[in-house]
Every structure is written in C-alpha cells, then in structure tokens.
Amino acid sequence: EIVFPNAFTPNNSASNGGVYNDVNYSNDVFFPIHAGVVEYQLQIFNKWGELLFESDDVTIGWDGYYKGQVCKQDVYAWKVKARFVNGEEIIKAGDVTLLLK
C-alpha cells in the first residue's frame, strides 16, 4: 500500500534534504504512508513539466525546495512507481499543494 497527502507546508527557514519521521506530524515534508515497498521512484514536477525533485528512497520525501530555494505556494504534480514485497507493481500520479507558512 502507498498513499500520498494532498498538501504540505515546507519549513521556510532551510531545506532538510527530505528526511522525515513518519510519526512526526509537522507536515514539513511531502512523503507517502507506505507498507511493503521494496522498489520506489518519486518524481515532483512544476506546472510546466520541469522535474524539481526525484527520490528512489521511500524514506526521503520532498521538502519543497528546488536549487536551494523554497518553491512558491502552488500545486505540483507527482508521479510514483513502486514495487511491493508481493511482486505487485504500481504507477500512480496526482498533485500536491505546497502551502507556505
């Protein structure tokens, strides 16, 4: 299983490299709730299709930064490819709203 939120509020003071604690509900990093993921690729795009972020580690999410700067408040597209312990593979896409504090 893999489920993504539809909004998050990045830390305006500095990038943390996408590291998150899944039991901390600060909502600073865009990451999935997941179980049984063995292969993973997450991509984040702006509305012009420019790739802003990519991770192949399910424990690293998007902290809302691109080239050292926090992105503007907007809606961003995401795409994920994942394979689970049972061999099932999925490709999902959606959008996330980045809200500035």
PDB file of C-alpha atoms in Angstrom:
ATOM      1  CA  GLU A   1       0.000   0.000   0.000  1.00  0.00           C
ATOM      2  CA  ILE A   2       1.115   3.558  -0.696  1.00  0.00           C
ATOM      3  CA  VAL A   3      -0.919   6.714  -0.077  1.00  0.00           C
ATOM      4  CA  PHE A   4       0.101  10.353  -0.532  1.00  0.00           C
ATOM      5  CA  PRO A   5      -1.242  13.506   1.137  1.00  0.00           C
ATOM      6  CA  ASN A   6      -2.659  16.332  -0.971  1.00  0.00           C
ATOM      7  CA  ALA A   7      -0.914  19.262   0.797  1.00  0.00           C
ATOM      8  CA  PHE A   8       2.115  20.101   2.935  1.00  0.00           C
ATOM      9  CA  THR A   9       3.810  23.134   4.500  1.00  0.00           C
ATOM     10  CA  PRO A  10       7.596  23.148   4.000  1.00  0.00           C
ATOM     11  CA  ASN A  11       9.956  24.677   6.523  1.00  0.00           C
ATOM     12  CA  ASN A  12      10.669  28.216   5.243  1.00  0.00           C
ATOM     13  CA  SER A  13      13.972  28.553   7.095  1.00  0.00           C
ATOM     14  CA  ALA A  14      16.000  25.757   5.458  1.00  0.00           C
ATOM     15  CA  SER A  15      15.916  22.556   3.451  1.00  0.00           C
ATOM     16  CA  ASN A  16      16.298  19.358   5.440  1.00  0.00           C
ATOM     17  CA  GLY A  17      17.061  17.145   2.442  1.00  0.00           C
ATOM     18  CA  GLY A  18      13.674  15.440   2.602  1.00  0.00           C
ATOM     19  CA  VAL A  19      14.361  13.483   5.784  1.00  0.00           C
ATOM     20  CA  TYR A  20      11.177  12.837   7.719  1.00  0.00           C
ATOM     21  CA  ASN A  21       9.931  10.989  10.759  1.00  0.00           C
ATOM     22  CA  ASP A  22       6.669   9.216   9.857  1.00  0.00           C
ATOM     23  CA  VAL A  23       5.350   9.594  13.408  1.00  0.00           C
ATOM     24  CA  ASN A  24       6.022  13.356  13.487  1.00  0.00           C
ATOM     25  CA  TYR A  25       3.040  15.247  12.117  1.00  0.00           C
ATOM     26  CA  SER A  26       4.802  18.576  11.421  1.00  0.00           C
ATOM     27  CA  ASN A  27       3.863  18.258   7.702  1.00  0.00           C
ATOM     28  CA  ASP A  28       7.195  19.796   6.564  1.00  0.00           C
ATOM     29  CA  VAL A  29       7.927  17.063   4.002  1.00  0.00           C
ATOM     30  CA  PHE A  30       5.755  15.519   1.274  1.00  0.00           C
ATOM     31  CA  PHE A  31       6.013  11.742   1.713  1.00  0.00           C
ATOM     32  CA  PRO A  32       3.768   8.677   1.449  1.00  0.00           C
ATOM     33  CA  ILE A  33       2.296   6.435   4.081  1.00  0.00           C
ATOM     34  CA  HIS A  34       3.517   3.055   2.890  1.00  0.00           C
ATOM     35  CA  ALA A  35       3.860  -0.612   3.675  1.00  0.00           C
ATOM     36  CA  GLY A  36       5.740  -3.376   1.871  1.00  0.00           C
ATOM     37  CA  VAL A  37       7.540  -1.141  -0.641  1.00  0.00           C
ATOM     38  CA  VAL A  38      10.771  -2.693  -1.962  1.00  0.00           C
ATOM     39  CA  GLU A  39      11.409  -0.507  -5.032  1.00  0.00           C
ATOM     40  CA  TYR A  40      10.382   3.120  -5.339  1.00  0.00           C
ATOM     41  CA  GLN A  41      10.742   6.176  -7.538  1.00  0.00           C
ATOM     42  CA  LEU A  42       9.051   9.504  -6.751  1.00  0.00           C
ATOM     43  CA  GLN A  43       9.156  12.499  -9.088  1.00  0.00           C
ATOM     44  CA  ILE A  44       7.812  16.027  -8.496  1.00  0.00           C
ATOM     45  CA  PHE A  45       7.080  18.416 -11.379  1.00  0.00           C
ATOM     46  CA  ASN A  46       6.002  22.034 -11.662  1.00  0.00           C
ATOM     47  CA  LYS A  47       3.124  23.073 -13.938  1.00  0.00           C
ATOM     48  CA  TRP A  48       5.486  23.389 -16.910  1.00  0.00           C
ATOM     49  CA  GLY A  49       6.632  19.787 -16.521  1.00  0.00           C
ATOM     50  CA  GLU A  50      10.050  20.662 -15.121  1.00  0.00           C
ATOM     51  CA  LEU A  51      11.417  17.941 -12.833  1.00  0.00           C
ATOM     52  CA  LEU A  52      12.021  19.545  -9.419  1.00  0.00           C
ATOM     53  CA  PHE A  53      12.696  16.515  -7.253  1.00  0.00           C
ATOM     54  CA  GLU A  54      13.369  12.809  -7.583  1.00  0.00           C
ATOM     55  CA  SER A  55      13.921  10.103  -4.979  1.00  0.00           C
ATOM     56  CA  ASP A  56      14.410   6.364  -5.164  1.00  0.00           C
ATOM     57  CA  ASP A  57      14.355   6.052  -1.369  1.00  0.00           C
ATOM     58  CA  VAL A  58      10.894   5.781   0.194  1.00  0.00           C
ATOM     59  CA  THR A  59      12.328   7.262   3.406  1.00  0.00           C
ATOM     60  CA  ILE A  60      13.277  10.537   1.651  1.00  0.00           C
ATOM     61  CA  GLY A  61      10.448  12.876   0.677  1.00  0.00           C
ATOM     62  CA  TRP A  62      10.257  16.287  -0.972  1.00  0.00           C
ATOM     63  CA  ASP A  63      10.908  19.154   1.425  1.00  0.00           C
ATOM     64  CA  GLY A  64       9.555  21.775  -1.006  1.00  0.00           C
ATOM     65  CA  TYR A  65      12.954  23.086  -2.072  1.00  0.00           C
ATOM     66  CA  TYR A  66      14.467  23.344  -5.550  1.00  0.00           C
ATOM     67  CA  LYS A  67      18.036  24.535  -6.174  1.00  0.00           C
ATOM     68  CA  GLY A  68      18.336  25.676  -2.557  1.00  0.00           C
ATOM     69  CA  GLN A  69      15.189  27.818  -2.527  1.00  0.00           C
ATOM     70  CA  VAL A  70      11.749  27.022  -1.154  1.00  0.00           C
ATOM     71  CA  CYS A  71       9.267  26.732  -4.017  1.00  0.00           C
ATOM     72  CA  LYS A  72       6.385  29.136  -4.338  1.00  0.00           C
ATOM     73  CA  GLN A  73       2.954  28.304  -2.997  1.00  0.00           C
ATOM     74  CA  ASP A  74       1.328  26.363  -5.826  1.00  0.00           C
ATOM     75  CA  VAL A  75       0.080  22.963  -6.955  1.00  0.00           C
ATOM     76  CA  TYR A  76       2.732  20.469  -8.080  1.00  0.00           C
ATOM     77  CA  ALA A  77       2.370  17.162  -9.888  1.00  0.00           C
ATOM     78  CA  TRP A  78       3.820  13.932  -8.547  1.00  0.00           C
ATOM     79  CA  LYS A  79       4.390  10.520 -10.101  1.00  0.00           C
ATOM     80  CA  VAL A  80       5.404   7.367  -8.294  1.00  0.00           C
ATOM     81  CA  LYS A  81       6.468   3.909  -9.431  1.00  0.00           C
ATOM     82  CA  ALA A  82       6.625   1.251  -6.753  1.00  0.00           C
ATOM     83  CA  ARG A  83       7.044  -2.486  -6.373  1.00  0.00           C
ATOM     84  CA  PHE A  84       5.858  -4.311  -3.278  1.00  0.00           C
ATOM     85  CA  VAL A  85       7.067  -7.417  -1.453  1.00  0.00           C
ATOM     86  CA  ASN A  86       4.325  -9.472  -3.146  1.00  0.00           C
ATOM     87  CA  GLY A  87       5.654  -8.506  -6.607  1.00  0.00           C
ATOM     88  CA  GLU A  88       2.817  -6.107  -7.430  1.00  0.00           C
ATOM     89  CA  GLU A  89       3.950  -3.010  -9.312  1.00  0.00           C
ATOM     90  CA  ILE A  90       2.064   0.280  -9.496  1.00  0.00           C
ATOM     91  CA  ILE A  91       2.358   3.626 -11.225  1.00  0.00           C
ATOM     92  CA  LYS A  92       0.356   6.452  -9.677  1.00  0.00           C
ATOM     93  CA  ALA A  93       0.182  10.189 -10.260  1.00  0.00           C
ATOM     94  CA  GLY A  94      -1.516  13.076  -8.544  1.00  0.00           C
ATOM     95  CA  ASP A  95      -0.995  16.585  -7.287  1.00  0.00           C
ATOM     96  CA  VAL A  96       0.086  18.189  -4.054  1.00  0.00           C
ATOM     97  CA  THR A  97      -0.467  21.737  -2.854  1.00  0.00           C
ATOM     98  CA  LEU A  98       2.572  23.404  -1.331  1.00  0.00           C
ATOM     99  CA  LEU A  99       1.352  25.902   1.285  1.00  0.00           C
ATOM    100  CA  LEU A 100       3.744  28.457   2.730  1.00  0.00           C
ATOM    101  CA  LYS A 101       3.504  29.153   6.456  1.00  0.00           C
TER     102      LYS A 101
END
